[in-house]
Amino acid sequence: MDDSARHLPPHRLRVRYAETDQMGVAHHAAYLPWLEEARIVALGQLGFAYRHCEEQGLFMPVHALEISYRRPLRFDDEVEIRTWIAALGRTRLCFTSTLHRDDDLIAEAVVRVAATDTGGRICRLPEALLTAIAC
Amino acid sequence: MDDSARHLPPHRLRVRYAETDQMGVAHHAAYLPWLEEARIVALGQLGFAYRHCEEQGLFMPVHALEISYRRPLRFDDEVEIRTWIAALGRTRLCFTSTLHRDDDLIAEAVVRVAATDTGGRICRLPEALLTAIAC
Amino acid sequence: MDDSARHLPPHRLRVRYAETDQMGVAHHAAYLPWLEEARIVALGQLGFAYRHCEEQGLFMPVHALEISYRRPLRFDDEVEIRTWIAALGRTRLCFTSTLHRDDDLIAEAVVRVAATDTGGRICRLPEALLTAIAC
Amino acid sequence: MDDSARHLPPHRLRVRYAETDQMGVAHHAAYLPWLEEARIVALGQLGFAYRHCEEQGLFMPVHALEISYRRPLRFDDEVEIRTWIAALGRTRLCFTSTLHRDDDLIAEAVVRVAATDTGGRICRLPEALLTAIAC
């Protein structure tokens, strides 16, 4: 974990029925929208409404992710997602998350996003966001 | 079925693993993207690429749908979707579909879409589409 | 609305980014898992944990649904789902829901579920559930 | 790439409308069910129907994945998924995939699955599968 990573308050959600598969557990693809929701809440806690961000022409597409699934989740399980956020230079953010059910580590993930403009070109993260993360 | 409904060639697909749920069958929400895929293929067979349609500022959001699930589908089942298309006046299309696995009727659906402009206002369907359906 | 329908406390959620489509609104298929979540919470409020229900071999698959989409929802919108529940005879439940964003009616839906055993055969709803709904 | 990796025939699919998000591209979570579909087709080409595999009590949950997104995909784009499969010891498989649209590299992914029994315990891959991969 980068020294400058900001640890943010945890985000909680419950596994939806539609997110299970015939193995009887949450499908591995379901974790990505959860991580995205946790990132968006995390940015909000730093004072950045991602909703307004896109309205102003700044996008943050995912360009890489890694995830390790340690234990399965079942329907209706409550998951806690703990997220750290770090800037990688002036154009990228790296989110490291761990997912927990009570005391069990469920999964670990690293998601890298890049700031882009409406044309899909890499651009600088807003100065205020860089400042907020660095604090 | 409206007399002027056009019956189009069937569309086939297989149930994805991610589309199953812990009941061991395809989740009921999975059918909607299948029906959408079948509608888009159906419009293409009438000579309308929905992709270009949106690029030119014409959208066709779903404003109502009904679906009856007769028999469950399982992972890897091959489904055939048979679709009829009819114009309802000059601004709306009605798609009636039946889903089949071999000789079994799996589900029946009616999906109503409206033509809208980029601002979300109801607008006229392209004349050429109305003509194609009426033929 | 059936006289015997039970009106339950509303359920709230936010539109996830992954639930939007290229029209810039929540995709029409995303509403089905929301309605399902609202139903499961509603059953819980009547004292039935659907999770345990399935563990004991009672399933409640959706066998029909109707939905009308009145206004689009956008990313991060907060939606309130108000649900009424009624038994239809001794084997089926009917859930009627309306979706709201502040004072706007967003959508209306009717979802019919049937009680089935592990073999997929229609079976009776638990007496305690029938009693709870009738109260 | 492991020397013993088997290169399998490519799998093709089209981006569904429901798989797009409000950025106007395929959502990053949509790639996981595509990769899963490609793995299942790949196993089928080696003579293993994953459908029957689960029916006989052998499961292959994903325990880790990495993916790099190089270029966005749009609605209706045709994607080709090229997959290599390798056994890692006697209990795990590693699938390496690249996604292509015409001559463009769209994404690269590594997905690791483990063989488990119905109780979720790691178990040996079927001998016939190991032999087929080694050939």
Short mmCIF file of C-alpha atoms in Angstrom, two decimals, chain A residues 13-14 16-19 30 33-34 36-37 40 50-51 54 59 74-78, chain C residues 13-14 16-19 30 33-34 36-37 40 50-51 54 59 74-78:
data_model
loop_
_atom_site.label_atom_id
_atom_site.label_comp_id
_atom_site.label_asym_id
_atom_site.label_seq_id
_atom_site.Cartn_x
_atom_site.Cartn_y
_atom_site.Cartn_z
CA LEU A 13 -24.15 -3.79 0.99
CA ARG A 14 -26.06 -7.06 0.83
CA ARG A 16 -28.77 -9.60 -4.12
CA TYR A 17 -30.56 -12.76 -5.19
CA ALA A 18 -29.93 -11.85 -8.83
CA GLU A 19 -26.19 -11.78 -8.07
CA ALA A 30 -21.03 -9.25 -9.30
CA PRO A 33 -20.26 -3.25 -9.59
CA TRP A 34 -19.89 -3.48 -5.78
CA GLU A 36 -17.43 0.52 -8.32
CA GLU A 37 -20.16 1.55 -5.87
CA ILE A 40 -17.94 6.22 -5.97
CA TYR A 50 -18.61 11.40 -9.56
CA ARG A 51 -22.03 12.20 -10.99
CA GLU A 54 -19.03 13.19 -15.66
CA PHE A 59 -14.57 10.36 -16.89
CA ARG A 74 -24.07 -16.21 -0.25
CA PHE A 75 -27.38 -14.53 -0.96
CA ASP A 76 -28.28 -11.90 1.64
CA ASP A 77 -24.80 -11.88 3.19
CA GLU A 78 -23.75 -8.46 4.36
CA LEU C 13 -31.69 2.21 -3.12
CA ARG C 14 -29.43 4.18 -5.47
CA ARG C 16 -25.51 1.94 -9.68
CA TYR C 17 -23.20 3.10 -12.46
CA ALA C 18 -23.15 -0.44 -13.87
CA GLU C 19 -26.95 -0.27 -14.17
CA ALA C 30 -31.99 -3.28 -13.87
CA PRO C 33 -33.33 -7.07 -9.35
CA TRP C 34 -34.46 -3.91 -7.50
CA GLU C 36 -36.75 -8.54 -6.19
CA GLU C 37 -34.73 -6.88 -3.44
CA ILE C 40 -37.36 -9.91 -0.18
CA TYR C 50 -36.53 -15.72 2.14
CA ARG C 51 -33.00 -17.00 2.71
CA GLU C 54 -35.05 -21.65 0.30
CA PHE C 59 -38.82 -21.48 -3.58
CA ARG C 74 -30.18 8.39 -13.84
CA PHE C 75 -26.99 7.20 -12.21
CA ASP C 76 -26.93 7.87 -8.46
CA ASP C 77 -30.65 8.73 -8.30
CA GLU C 78 -32.27 7.57 -5.11
#
